Amino acid sequence: MAANGRASVRPVERHGAPPRPAGRSRSVAPPSRRPSPSPSRARPAAADNDGGSDSCRVRVAVRLRPKNSEDLAHGADFDSCVELQPECKKLKLKKNNWSCESYRFDEVFSENASQKRVYEVVAKPSVLEGYNGTVMAYGQTGTGKTYTVGRLGKDDPSEGGIMVRALEHILSVMSLETDSVAISFLQLYLESVQDLLAPEKTNIPIVEDPKTGEVSLPGAAIVEIRDLEHVFQLLQIGEMNRHAANTKMNTESSRSHAILIRSSRIKDESNTSLTNGTDNLFPDNLPLVLKSKLLIVDLAGSERIDKSGSEGHMIEEAKFINLSLTSLGKCINALAENSPHIPIRDSKLTRILRDSFGGTARTSLIVTIGPSSRHFSETSSTIMFGQRAMKIVNTIRIKEEVDYESLYKKVEHEVDHLTSEMERQQKLKNSEKMQLEKKLKESEASLNDLKVTSNIQIENMAIEKRQLESTIKRLMLDLEKEKGKNNILSEQIIHLETSLDENKQKQLENISNTNILADTTKSHEKKIRELLRQLEDERSHSASMNDHLNVLQQQLSDAQNYFQENIACELEKQLSRTTEEFASQISSLEERIADLISEKELVYEELKSTQEKMQQEMRHRQGLEDEILRLKQSLADNCSEESKALCGMVRSGSGLGSVPFMSKSGKSRELLSSQRSNISKIFEEVGLPNVLALLKCDELEVQIHAVKVVANLAAEDVNQEKIVEEGGLDALLSLLETSENTTIHRVTAGAIANLAMNGSNQGLIMNKGGARLLANIASKTDDPQTLRMVAGALANLCGNEKLHVMLKQDGGIKALLGMFRTGHNEVIAQIARGMANFAKCESRVISQGHRKGRSLLIEEGVLNWMVANSSAFSASTRRHIELAFCHLAQNEDNARDIILTGGIKELLRISRESSRDDTRNLAKKALNSNPAFFKEIQ
């Protein structure tokens, strides 16, 4: 296959020379008559050997038309000039009763041959193998060419011709997502190429590429087909626009050559052709596409005017038909006789069919003949045309190109993803920066508030100190005043004591005078009594005064002691407490200020470090953007060089296939190598450890994006070993076990499914409990997409027979089968694929004698479900279920269970109706080799 302008060449296996046809001519393999594509752009395909015939040779089959009404009208006078020997692939042409000639062909079809058999033998090998192909019908008018090639068969599918069957076959196997098939439908009428799908397009030019010799028809309509109904619509439009007329020999005689051109672009799923001897020239993982074209040609029949009864304009039509067929016959003769000159340019028909004879196409020719001896000369001419065509050998080639479009989309997607990831990280860093700046501002504001508060507190404490000092001074003055009052009271007490002593002295003197004057007159007694009474009053007053003086003295003493001691102590304590509180507040404020200053310095240092990191990230991002721009520019330059190498027919969209990309020089190879290194460099600069570290991030959004990146990287085989070595598998399993998020479960299961495609990773996944975790997720969720990923991972693990017992013990098989409950088609498709993998590996182990007994799948009760639902899903799901069922049937220990569940009928249905040959063969093998099955059938 060609890739990026280079190719690896597969040798053509020749199993003998082309057979020599019986009769008048001998087989000669002529050399190429025109420039063939460069070996660096295509490779010859391996020839198949069918009964000694080489597939590179033009294959010729002959088909005999049944008797028509004209033949039957002669009754007993009808004489057949043709005798068929299909088993020997021969026919005899009888000129009369004593003269006949025998001819050998690649295939001989009797008048009873079905349309299906004609297609499978003549056209099917040229439809799907990736080569350019040609299928052409040639013969006398009225011998069944249009019936063989162009019959639609919409009402009766069994009558469908080669055109319908070929397109139906292509649509049944192509993928609508990756492959494309388009057709053009043309007619050559009066030596003018006309478009049957767009009748307004007439006289379409024929263009030949001078380098490759490829033929294109710029201006012809190219219609991409979608389904079989669309094909019928297009072919009906073409048949309606094709010229036909009623002649004596054919009521619907084609008056033009019809040419159906199928162009296909199919994605190549394997790169094996790129790795055989070209490891130093190509990358191993470039996507490839196969490009091929198929020409199905319904030639107008040759006719004689005297037999066909053509008149007027029909004579002109017959002249051009015979002229183009004569030119085709000359080219065939020249190629068969190894002539130095091939008259290709004598007719537009031969120019269009230039690649079909002596070129690179795989060509099949079916010649149609009638049985009547009245047309002996036309029949003989047709047979000789086929005999000469059998001598022509074509060098068939497969053409493929690098799918730069899908490669560009993939790279662009990765670049967009990395850019969005960088932007997200940049936004995250900007957010962190803003938060740090906000915290810094808040810290500065708090520091200023603390400074203001501390200054206010210091001022208040100074005011309180001054107030305390003034209070102390006032209390000291009050104390001095109290001392002065106490001194005055002391002086008064001393004065009273002196007065008391004087009174006592006077009393003594009065008593003495009374004793002395006892004898005084009674007038003095009253005075004495009054004096005594006054004395008693004075005594009581003196006593009360003494008591009051004692009380005052005691109060004075107590007041002095209490006031002096308590007030002083209280003032000292309050002053000491106030001083201590003030000192502690000052110390606390100083410590807080020091902490704030140190925190401010740390914030400034962290801000400075963050700014330096941001600058480094900006420089790194700028480098990546420059690298991305350079990659896009180099890709655009490469695409520009590729477009210059394409021929004009690709730009005009003729639909006759496109020319593969040609190798230019060592500069192109260096450019491709540079592109690959640039892509690798982008992944290396992002760093797998950094991506895996994000799996442990607390932010859910970051985790989801990180898991998606790991899943995408795990899809490439080259990244899987690195992911496992860096601990990516452990991180994914841990995330699957701890996370409760559905998106995390879905993407993580997808990543594990990608890793499980590698056989070396499957044992690690099982040993680390991966199957148990996947089964747990399957039991907890009903999300179809999550279950599809889990089923895909378990299906990949089912492909390793060494893990089957462990998979059953961990609940993997039970979980896989339990997901049938969803009824979702994509989930069931993965389950069916897992069953097919499991049954196939188990069947291989049992056939090798390493294991015996019933299947583990049957122990889980899967047979009833398979029998009931094998035909209820899409084609791919049915194929997997049928394949699993057939592999289970190979084990004789499963026979009893299969019989009890009614599986015999299912095996019989698969052996007859399955779309795959290998599945049908497996079903037949099980039915024929197992005595229990054979007995049940009988």
Coordinates of N, CA, C and O in Angstrom, one line a residue, residues 783-931:
D783 N -26.4 4.5 34.3 CA -26.0 5.3 33.2 C -25.5 4.5 32.0 O -24.5 3.7 32.2
P784 N -26.2 4.6 30.9 CA -25.8 3.7 29.7 C -24.4 3.9 29.3 O -23.7 2.9 28.9
Q785 N -23.9 5.1 29.2 CA -22.5 5.4 28.8 C -21.5 4.8 29.7 O -20.5 4.3 29.3
T786 N -21.7 5.0 31.0 CA -20.8 4.4 32.0 C -20.8 2.8 31.9 O -19.7 2.2 31.9
L787 N -22.0 2.3 31.7 CA -22.1 0.8 31.6 C -21.4 0.4 30.3 O -20.8 -0.7 30.2
R788 N -21.5 1.2 29.2 CA -20.8 0.8 28.0 C -19.3 0.7 28.1 O -18.6 -0.2 27.7
M789 N -18.7 1.7 28.9 CA -17.3 1.7 29.1 C -16.9 0.5 30.0 O -15.9 -0.1 29.7
V790 N -17.7 0.3 31.1 CA -17.4 -0.9 31.9 C -17.5 -2.2 31.2 O -16.6 -3.1 31.3
A791 N -18.5 -2.3 30.3 CA -18.6 -3.5 29.5 C -17.5 -3.7 28.5 O -17.0 -4.8 28.3
G792 N -17.0 -2.6 28.0 CA -15.9 -2.6 27.0 C -14.6 -3.1 27.7 O -13.9 -3.9 27.2
A793 N -14.4 -2.6 29.0 CA -13.2 -3.0 29.7 C -13.3 -4.5 30.0 O -12.3 -5.3 29.9
L794 N -14.4 -5.0 30.5 CA -14.6 -6.4 30.8 C -14.5 -7.3 29.6 O -13.9 -8.4 29.6
A795 N -15.0 -6.7 28.5 CA -14.9 -7.5 27.2 C -13.5 -7.7 26.8 O -13.1 -8.7 26.3
N796 N -12.6 -6.7 27.0 CA -11.2 -6.8 26.6 C -10.5 -7.8 27.5 O -9.7 -8.6 27.1
L797 N -10.9 -7.8 28.8 CA -10.3 -8.8 29.8 C -10.7 -10.2 29.4 O -10.0 -11.2 29.7
C798 N -11.9 -10.4 28.8 CA -12.4 -11.7 28.4 C -11.6 -12.3 27.3 O -11.6 -13.5 27.1
G799 N -10.8 -11.5 26.7 CA -9.9 -12.1 25.6 C -8.7 -12.7 26.0 O -7.8 -13.1 25.2
N800 N -8.5 -12.9 27.4 CA -7.3 -13.6 27.9 C -7.7 -14.8 28.7 O -8.3 -14.7 29.7
E801 N -7.5 -16.0 28.1 CA -8.0 -17.2 28.7 C -7.4 -17.5 30.1 O -8.0 -18.2 30.9
K802 N -6.2 -17.0 30.3 CA -5.5 -17.2 31.6 C -6.3 -16.5 32.8 O -6.0 -16.8 33.9
L803 N -7.1 -15.5 32.5 CA -7.8 -14.7 33.5 C -9.2 -15.1 33.7 O -9.9 -14.5 34.5
H804 N -9.7 -16.2 33.0 CA -11.1 -16.5 33.0 C -11.6 -16.9 34.4 O -12.6 -16.4 34.9
V805 N -10.8 -17.7 35.1 CA -11.2 -18.2 36.4 C -11.2 -17.0 37.4 O -12.2 -16.8 38.2
M806 N -10.2 -16.2 37.4 CA -10.1 -15.1 38.2 C -11.2 -14.1 37.9 O -11.8 -13.4 38.8
L807 N -11.5 -13.9 36.6 CA -12.6 -13.0 36.2 C -13.9 -13.5 36.8 O -14.8 -12.6 37.2
K808 N -14.2 -14.8 36.8 CA -15.4 -15.3 37.4 C -15.4 -15.1 38.9 O -16.5 -14.7 39.4
Q809 N -14.3 -15.4 39.6 CA -14.3 -15.3 41.0 C -14.5 -13.8 41.5 O -15.1 -13.6 42.5
D810 N -14.0 -12.8 40.7 CA -14.1 -11.4 41.1 C -15.5 -10.9 40.7 O -15.8 -9.7 40.8
G811 N -16.4 -11.7 40.1 CA -17.7 -11.2 39.7 C -17.7 -10.5 38.3 O -18.7 -9.9 38.0
G812 N -16.7 -10.6 37.6 CA -16.6 -9.9 36.3 C -17.6 -10.4 35.3 O -18.3 -9.7 34.6
I813 N -17.7 -11.8 35.2 CA -18.6 -12.4 34.2 C -20.0 -12.1 34.6 O -20.9 -11.7 33.7
K814 N -20.3 -12.3 35.9 CA -21.7 -12.0 36.3 C -22.1 -10.5 36.1 O -23.2 -10.3 35.7
A815 N -21.2 -9.6 36.4 CA -21.5 -8.2 36.1 C -21.7 -7.9 34.6 O -22.6 -7.2 34.2
L816 N -20.8 -8.5 33.8 CA -21.0 -8.3 32.3 C -22.3 -8.8 31.8 O -23.0 -8.1 31.1
L817 N -22.7 -10.0 32.3 CA -24.0 -10.5 31.8 C -25.2 -9.8 32.5 O -26.3 -9.6 31.9
G818 N -25.0 -9.2 33.7 CA -26.0 -8.5 34.4 C -26.4 -7.2 33.7 O -27.4 -6.6 34.0
M819 N -25.5 -6.7 32.9 CA -25.7 -5.4 32.2 C -26.7 -5.5 31.1 O -27.1 -4.5 30.5
F820 N -27.2 -6.7 30.8 CA -28.3 -6.9 29.8 C -29.5 -6.1 30.2 O -30.4 -5.7 29.4
R821 N -29.7 -5.8 31.5 CA -30.9 -5.2 32.0 C -31.1 -3.8 31.4 O -32.3 -3.4 31.4
T822 N -30.0 -3.2 31.0 CA -30.2 -1.8 30.5 C -31.0 -1.8 29.2 O -31.7 -0.8 28.9
G823 N -30.8 -2.8 28.4 CA -31.5 -2.8 27.0 C -30.9 -1.9 26.1 O -31.4 -1.7 25.0
H824 N -29.8 -1.2 26.4 CA -29.1 -0.2 25.5 C -28.3 -0.9 24.5 O -27.5 -1.8 24.8
N825 N -28.5 -0.6 23.2 CA -27.8 -1.3 22.1 C -26.3 -1.3 22.2 O -25.7 -2.3 22.0
E826 N -25.7 -0.1 22.6 CA -24.3 0.0 22.6 C -23.7 -0.9 23.8 O -22.6 -1.5 23.6
V827 N -24.4 -0.9 24.9 CA -24.0 -1.7 26.0 C -24.0 -3.2 25.6 O -23.1 -4.0 25.9
I828 N -25.2 -3.6 25.0 CA -25.3 -5.0 24.6 C -24.3 -5.4 23.6 O -23.8 -6.5 23.5
A829 N -23.9 -4.4 22.7 CA -22.9 -4.7 21.7 C -21.6 -5.1 22.4 O -20.9 -6.0 22.0
Q830 N -21.2 -4.3 23.4 CA -20.0 -4.6 24.2 C -20.1 -6.0 24.9 O -19.1 -6.7 25.0
I831 N -21.2 -6.2 25.5 CA -21.4 -7.5 26.2 C -21.3 -8.7 25.2 O -20.6 -9.7 25.5
A832 N -21.9 -8.5 24.0 CA -21.8 -9.6 23.0 C -20.3 -9.8 22.5 O -19.9 -10.9 22.4
R833 N -19.6 -8.7 22.4 CA -18.2 -8.8 22.0 C -17.4 -9.5 23.1 O -16.6 -10.4 22.9
G834 N -17.7 -9.2 24.4 CA -17.0 -9.9 25.5 C -17.4 -11.4 25.5 O -16.5 -12.2 25.8
M835 N -18.6 -11.8 25.3 CA -19.0 -13.2 25.2 C -18.3 -13.9 24.1 O -17.8 -15.0 24.2
A836 N -18.2 -13.2 22.9 CA -17.4 -13.8 21.8 C -16.0 -14.0 22.1 O -15.4 -15.1 21.8
N837 N -15.3 -13.0 22.8 CA -13.9 -13.2 23.2 C -13.8 -14.3 24.1 O -12.8 -15.1 24.0
F838 N -14.6 -14.4 25.2 CA -14.5 -15.4 26.2 C -14.7 -16.8 25.6 O -13.9 -17.7 25.8
A839 N -15.8 -16.9 24.8 CA -16.1 -18.3 24.2 C -15.0 -18.7 23.3 O -14.6 -19.9 23.2
K840 N -14.5 -17.8 22.5 CA -13.4 -18.1 21.5 C -12.2 -18.6 22.2 O -11.6 -19.7 21.9
C841 N -11.7 -17.9 23.3 CA -10.5 -18.3 24.0 C -10.7 -19.6 24.7 O -9.9 -20.5 24.8
E842 N -11.9 -19.7 25.3 CA -12.2 -21.0 26.1 C -12.3 -22.2 25.1 O -11.8 -23.2 25.5
S843 N -12.8 -22.0 23.9 CA -12.9 -23.1 23.0 C -11.5 -23.5 22.6 O -11.2 -24.6 22.4
R844 N -10.6 -22.5 22.4 CA -9.2 -22.8 22.0 C -8.5 -23.6 23.1 O -7.8 -24.6 22.8
V845 N -8.7 -23.2 24.3 CA -8.0 -23.9 25.4 C -8.5 -25.3 25.6 O -7.8 -26.2 25.8
I846 N -9.9 -25.5 25.4 CA -10.4 -26.8 25.5 C -10.0 -27.7 24.4 O -9.7 -28.9 24.5
S847 N -9.9 -27.1 23.1 CA -9.4 -27.9 22.0 C -8.0 -28.4 22.1 O -7.6 -29.4 21.6
Q848 N -7.2 -27.6 22.9 CA -5.8 -27.9 23.1 C -5.6 -28.9 24.2 O -4.5 -29.3 24.5
G849 N -6.7 -29.2 24.9 CA -6.6 -30.2 26.0 C -6.2 -29.6 27.3 O -5.9 -30.4 28.3
H850 N -6.1 -28.3 27.5 CA -5.7 -27.7 28.8 C -6.8 -27.5 29.8 O -6.6 -27.2 30.9
R851 N -8.1 -27.8 29.3 CA -9.2 -27.6 30.2 C -10.3 -28.5 29.8 O -10.5 -28.7 28.6
K852 N -11.2 -29.0 30.7 CA -12.3 -29.8 30.4 C -13.5 -29.3 31.2 O -13.4 -28.6 32.2
G853 N -14.7 -29.7 30.8 CA -15.9 -29.4 31.6 C -16.8 -28.3 30.9 O -16.4 -27.8 29.8
R854 N -17.9 -28.0 31.5 CA -18.8 -27.0 30.9 C -18.2 -25.7 30.9 O -17.3 -25.3 31.7
S855 N -18.7 -24.9 30.0 CA -18.2 -23.5 29.9 C -18.7 -22.7 31.1 O -19.7 -22.9 31.7
L856 N -17.8 -21.8 31.5 CA -18.1 -20.8 32.6 C -19.3 -19.9 32.3 O -20.0 -19.5 33.2
L857 N -19.4 -19.6 31.0 CA -20.6 -18.8 30.6 C -21.9 -19.5 30.8 O -22.9 -18.9 31.2
I858 N -21.9 -20.8 30.5 CA -23.1 -21.6 30.7 C -23.4 -21.7 32.1 O -24.6 -21.7 32.5
E859 N -22.4 -21.8 33.0 CA -22.7 -21.9 34.4 C -23.3 -20.6 34.9 O -24.0 -20.6 35.9
E860 N -23.1 -19.5 34.2 CA -23.7 -18.2 34.6 C -25.1 -18.0 33.9 O -25.7 -17.0 34.0
G861 N -25.6 -19.0 33.1 CA -26.9 -19.0 32.6 C -27.1 -18.2 31.4 O -28.1 -17.5 31.2
V862 N -26.1 -18.1 30.5 CA -26.2 -17.2 29.3 C -26.9 -17.8 28.1 O -27.4 -17.1 27.2
L863 N -27.1 -19.2 28.1 CA -27.6 -19.8 26.9 C -29.0 -19.4 26.6 O -29.4 -19.1 25.4
N864 N -29.9 -19.4 27.6 CA -31.3 -19.0 27.3 C -31.4 -17.6 26.7 O -32.2 -17.4 25.7
W865 N -30.6 -16.7 27.2 CA -30.6 -15.3 26.6 C -30.1 -15.3 25.2 O -30.7 -14.6 24.4
M866 N -29.1 -16.0 24.9 CA -28.5 -16.0 23.6 C -29.5 -16.6 22.6 O -29.7 -16.1 21.5
V867 N -30.2 -17.7 22.9 CA -31.1 -18.3 22.0 C -32.3 -17.4 21.8 O -32.8 -17.3 20.6
A868 N -32.7 -16.7 22.8 CA -33.9 -15.9 22.7 C -33.6 -14.6 21.9 O -34.5 -14.0 21.3
N869 N -32.4 -14.0 22.0 CA -32.1 -12.7 21.5 C -31.1 -12.6 20.4 O -30.6 -11.6 20.1
S870 N -30.7 -13.8 19.8 CA -29.6 -13.8 18.9 C -29.9 -13.0 17.6 O -29.0 -12.5 16.9
S871 N -31.2 -12.8 17.3 CA -31.6 -12.1 16.1 C -32.3 -10.8 16.4 O -33.0 -10.3 15.5
A872 N -32.2 -10.3 17.6 CA -33.0 -9.1 18.0 C -32.2 -7.8 18.0 O -32.8 -6.8 18.3
F873 N -30.9 -7.9 17.6 CA -30.1 -6.7 17.7 C -29.5 -6.3 16.4 O -29.8 -6.9 15.3
S874 N -28.6 -5.4 16.4 CA -27.9 -4.9 15.1 C -27.1 -6.1 14.5 O -26.8 -7.1 15.2
A875 N -26.6 -5.9 13.3 CA -25.9 -6.9 12.6 C -24.6 -7.3 13.3 O -24.3 -8.5 13.5
S876 N -23.8 -6.3 13.8 CA -22.6 -6.6 14.4 C -22.8 -7.3 15.8 O -22.0 -8.2 16.1
T877 N -23.8 -6.9 16.5 CA -24.1 -7.6 17.8 C -24.5 -9.0 17.5 O -24.1 -10.0 18.2
R878 N -25.4 -9.2 16.5 CA -25.8 -10.6 16.1 C -24.6 -11.4 15.8 O -24.5 -12.6 16.2
R879 N -23.7 -10.9 15.0 CA -22.5 -11.7 14.6 C -21.7 -12.1 15.8 O -21.2 -13.3 15.9
H880 N -21.5 -11.2 16.8 CA -20.8 -11.6 18.0 C -21.5 -12.7 18.8 O -20.9 -13.6 19.3
I881 N -22.9 -12.5 18.9 CA -23.6 -13.6 19.7 C -23.6 -14.9 18.9 O -23.4 -16.0 19.5
E882 N -23.7 -14.9 17.6 CA -23.6 -16.1 16.8 C -22.2 -16.8 17.0 O -22.1 -18.0 17.1
L883 N -21.2 -15.9 16.9 CA -19.8 -16.5 17.0 C -19.6 -17.1 18.4 O -19.1 -18.2 18.5
A884 N -20.1 -16.4 19.5 CA -20.0 -17.0 20.8 C -20.8 -18.3 20.9 O -20.3 -19.3 21.5
F885 N -21.9 -18.4 20.4 CA -22.8 -19.6 20.4 C -22.1 -20.7 19.7 O -22.1 -21.9 20.2
C886 N -21.5 -20.4 18.5 CA -20.8 -21.5 17.8 C -19.6 -22.0 18.5 O -19.3 -23.2 18.5
H887 N -18.9 -21.1 19.2 CA -17.7 -21.6 19.9 C -18.1 -22.4 21.1 O -17.4 -23.4 21.5
L888 N -19.2 -22.0 21.8 CA -19.7 -22.9 22.9 C -20.1 -24.2 22.4 O -20.0 -25.2 23.1
A889 N -20.7 -24.3 21.2 CA -21.1 -25.6 20.6 C -20.0 -26.5 20.3 O -20.2 -27.7 20.1
Q890 N -18.7 -26.0 20.2 CA -17.6 -26.9 19.9 C -17.2 -27.8 21.0 O -16.6 -28.8 20.9
N891 N -17.6 -27.4 22.3 CA -17.3 -28.2 23.5 C -18.4 -29.2 23.7 O -19.6 -28.9 23.9
E892 N -18.1 -30.5 23.7 CA -19.1 -31.6 23.8 C -19.7 -31.6 25.2 O -20.8 -32.0 25.3
D893 N -19.0 -31.0 26.2 CA -19.6 -31.0 27.5 C -20.7 -30.0 27.6 O -21.5 -30.0 28.6
N894 N -20.8 -29.1 26.6 CA -21.9 -28.1 26.6 C -23.1 -28.6 25.8 O -24.2 -27.9 25.7
A895 N -23.0 -29.8 25.2 CA -24.1 -30.3 24.3 C -25.4 -30.4 25.0 O -26.4 -30.0 24.4
R896 N -25.4 -31.0 26.2 CA -26.7 -31.3 26.8 C -27.4 -29.9 27.1 O -28.6 -29.8 26.9
D897 N -26.7 -28.9 27.6 CA -27.3 -27.6 27.9 C -27.9 -27.0 26.6 O -28.9 -26.4 26.6
I898 N -27.1 -27.1 25.5 CA -27.5 -26.5 24.3 C -28.8 -27.2 23.8 O -29.7 -26.5 23.3
I899 N -28.9 -28.5 23.9 CA -30.1 -29.2 23.4 C -31.3 -28.8 24.3 O -32.4 -28.6 23.8
L900 N -31.1 -28.7 25.6 CA -32.2 -28.4 26.5 C -32.8 -27.0 26.3 O -33.9 -26.8 26.5
T901 N -31.9 -26.1 25.9 CA -32.4 -24.7 25.7 C -32.9 -24.5 24.2 O -33.2 -23.3 23.9
G902 N -32.9 -25.5 23.4 CA -33.4 -25.3 22.0 C -32.3 -24.8 21.1 O -32.6 -24.1 20.1
G903 N -31.1 -25.0 21.5 CA -30.0 -24.4 20.7 C -29.7 -25.0 19.3 O -29.1 -24.5 18.5
I904 N -30.3 -26.3 19.1 CA -30.1 -26.9 17.8 C -30.7 -26.1 16.7 O -30.1 -25.9 15.7
K905 N -31.9 -25.6 16.9 CA -32.5 -24.8 15.9 C -31.7 -23.5 15.6 O -31.6 -23.1 14.5
E906 N -31.1 -23.0 16.7 CA -30.3 -21.8 16.5 C -29.1 -22.1 15.7 O -28.7 -21.3 14.8
L907 N -28.4 -23.2 16.0 CA -27.3 -23.7 15.2 C -27.6 -23.9 13.7 O -26.8 -23.5 12.8
L908 N -28.7 -24.5 13.5 CA -29.2 -24.7 12.1 C -29.4 -23.4 11.4 O -29.0 -23.2 10.2
R909 N -30.0 -22.4 12.1 CA -30.3 -21.1 11.5 C -29.0 -20.4 11.2 O -28.8 -19.8 10.1
I910 N -28.0 -20.5 12.1 CA -26.7 -19.8 11.9 C -26.0 -20.5 10.7 O -25.4 -19.8 9.9
S911 N -26.1 -21.8 10.6 CA -25.4 -22.5 9.5 C -25.9 -22.1 8.1 O -25.2 -22.2 7.1
R912 N -27.2 -21.6 8.1 CA -27.8 -21.3 6.8 C -27.8 -19.8 6.6 O -27.7 -19.3 5.4
E913 N -28.1 -19.0 7.6 CA -28.4 -17.5 7.4 C -27.3 -16.6 7.9 O -27.5 -15.4 7.6
S914 N -26.3 -17.0 8.6 CA -25.3 -16.1 9.1 C -24.6 -15.3 8.0 O -24.4 -15.9 6.9
S915 N -24.3 -14.1 8.2 CA -23.7 -13.2 7.2 C -22.2 -13.5 7.0 O -21.6 -13.0 6.1
R916 N -21.6 -14.2 7.9 CA -20.2 -14.5 7.9 C -19.9 -15.9 7.5 O -20.5 -16.9 8.1
D917 N -19.0 -16.2 6.6 CA -18.7 -17.5 6.2 C -18.1 -18.3 7.4 O -18.4 -19.5 7.6
D918 N -17.1 -17.7 8.1 CA -16.5 -18.4 9.2 C -17.5 -18.9 10.3 O -17.4 -19.9 10.9
T919 N -18.5 -18.0 10.6 CA -19.5 -18.4 11.6 C -20.3 -19.6 11.0 O -20.7 -20.5 11.8
R920 N -20.7 -19.5 9.8 CA -21.5 -20.6 9.2 C -20.7 -21.9 9.3 O -21.3 -23.0 9.6
N921 N -19.4 -21.8 8.9 CA -18.6 -23.0 8.9 C -18.5 -23.6 10.4 O -18.5 -24.8 10.5
L922 N -18.3 -22.7 11.4 CA -18.3 -23.2 12.8 C -19.5 -23.9 13.2 O -19.5 -24.9 13.8
A923 N -20.7 -23.3 12.7 CA -22.0 -24.0 13.1 C -22.1 -25.3 12.4 O -22.5 -26.3 13.0
K924 N -21.7 -25.4 11.1 CA -21.8 -26.7 10.4 C -20.8 -27.7 11.0 O -21.1 -28.9 11.2
K925 N -19.6 -27.2 11.4 CA -18.7 -28.1 12.1 C -19.2 -28.7 13.4 O -19.1 -29.9 13.7
A926 N -19.9 -27.8 14.2 CA -20.4 -28.3 15.5 C -21.5 -29.3 15.2 O -21.6 -30.4 15.9
L927 N -22.4 -29.1 14.2 CA -23.5 -30.0 13.9 C -23.0 -31.3 13.4 O -23.6 -32.4 13.7
N928 N -22.0 -31.3 12.6 CA -21.5 -32.5 12.0 C -20.6 -33.3 12.9 O -20.6 -34.6 12.8
S929 N -19.8 -32.7 13.8 CA -18.9 -33.4 14.6 C -19.4 -33.9 15.9 O -18.8 -34.8 16.5
N930 N -20.5 -33.4 16.4 CA -21.1 -33.8 17.7 C -22.2 -34.8 17.5 O -23.2 -34.5 16.9
P931 N -22.0 -36.1 17.9 CA -23.0 -37.1 17.7 C -24.4 -36.7 18.4 O -25.4 -37.1 17.8

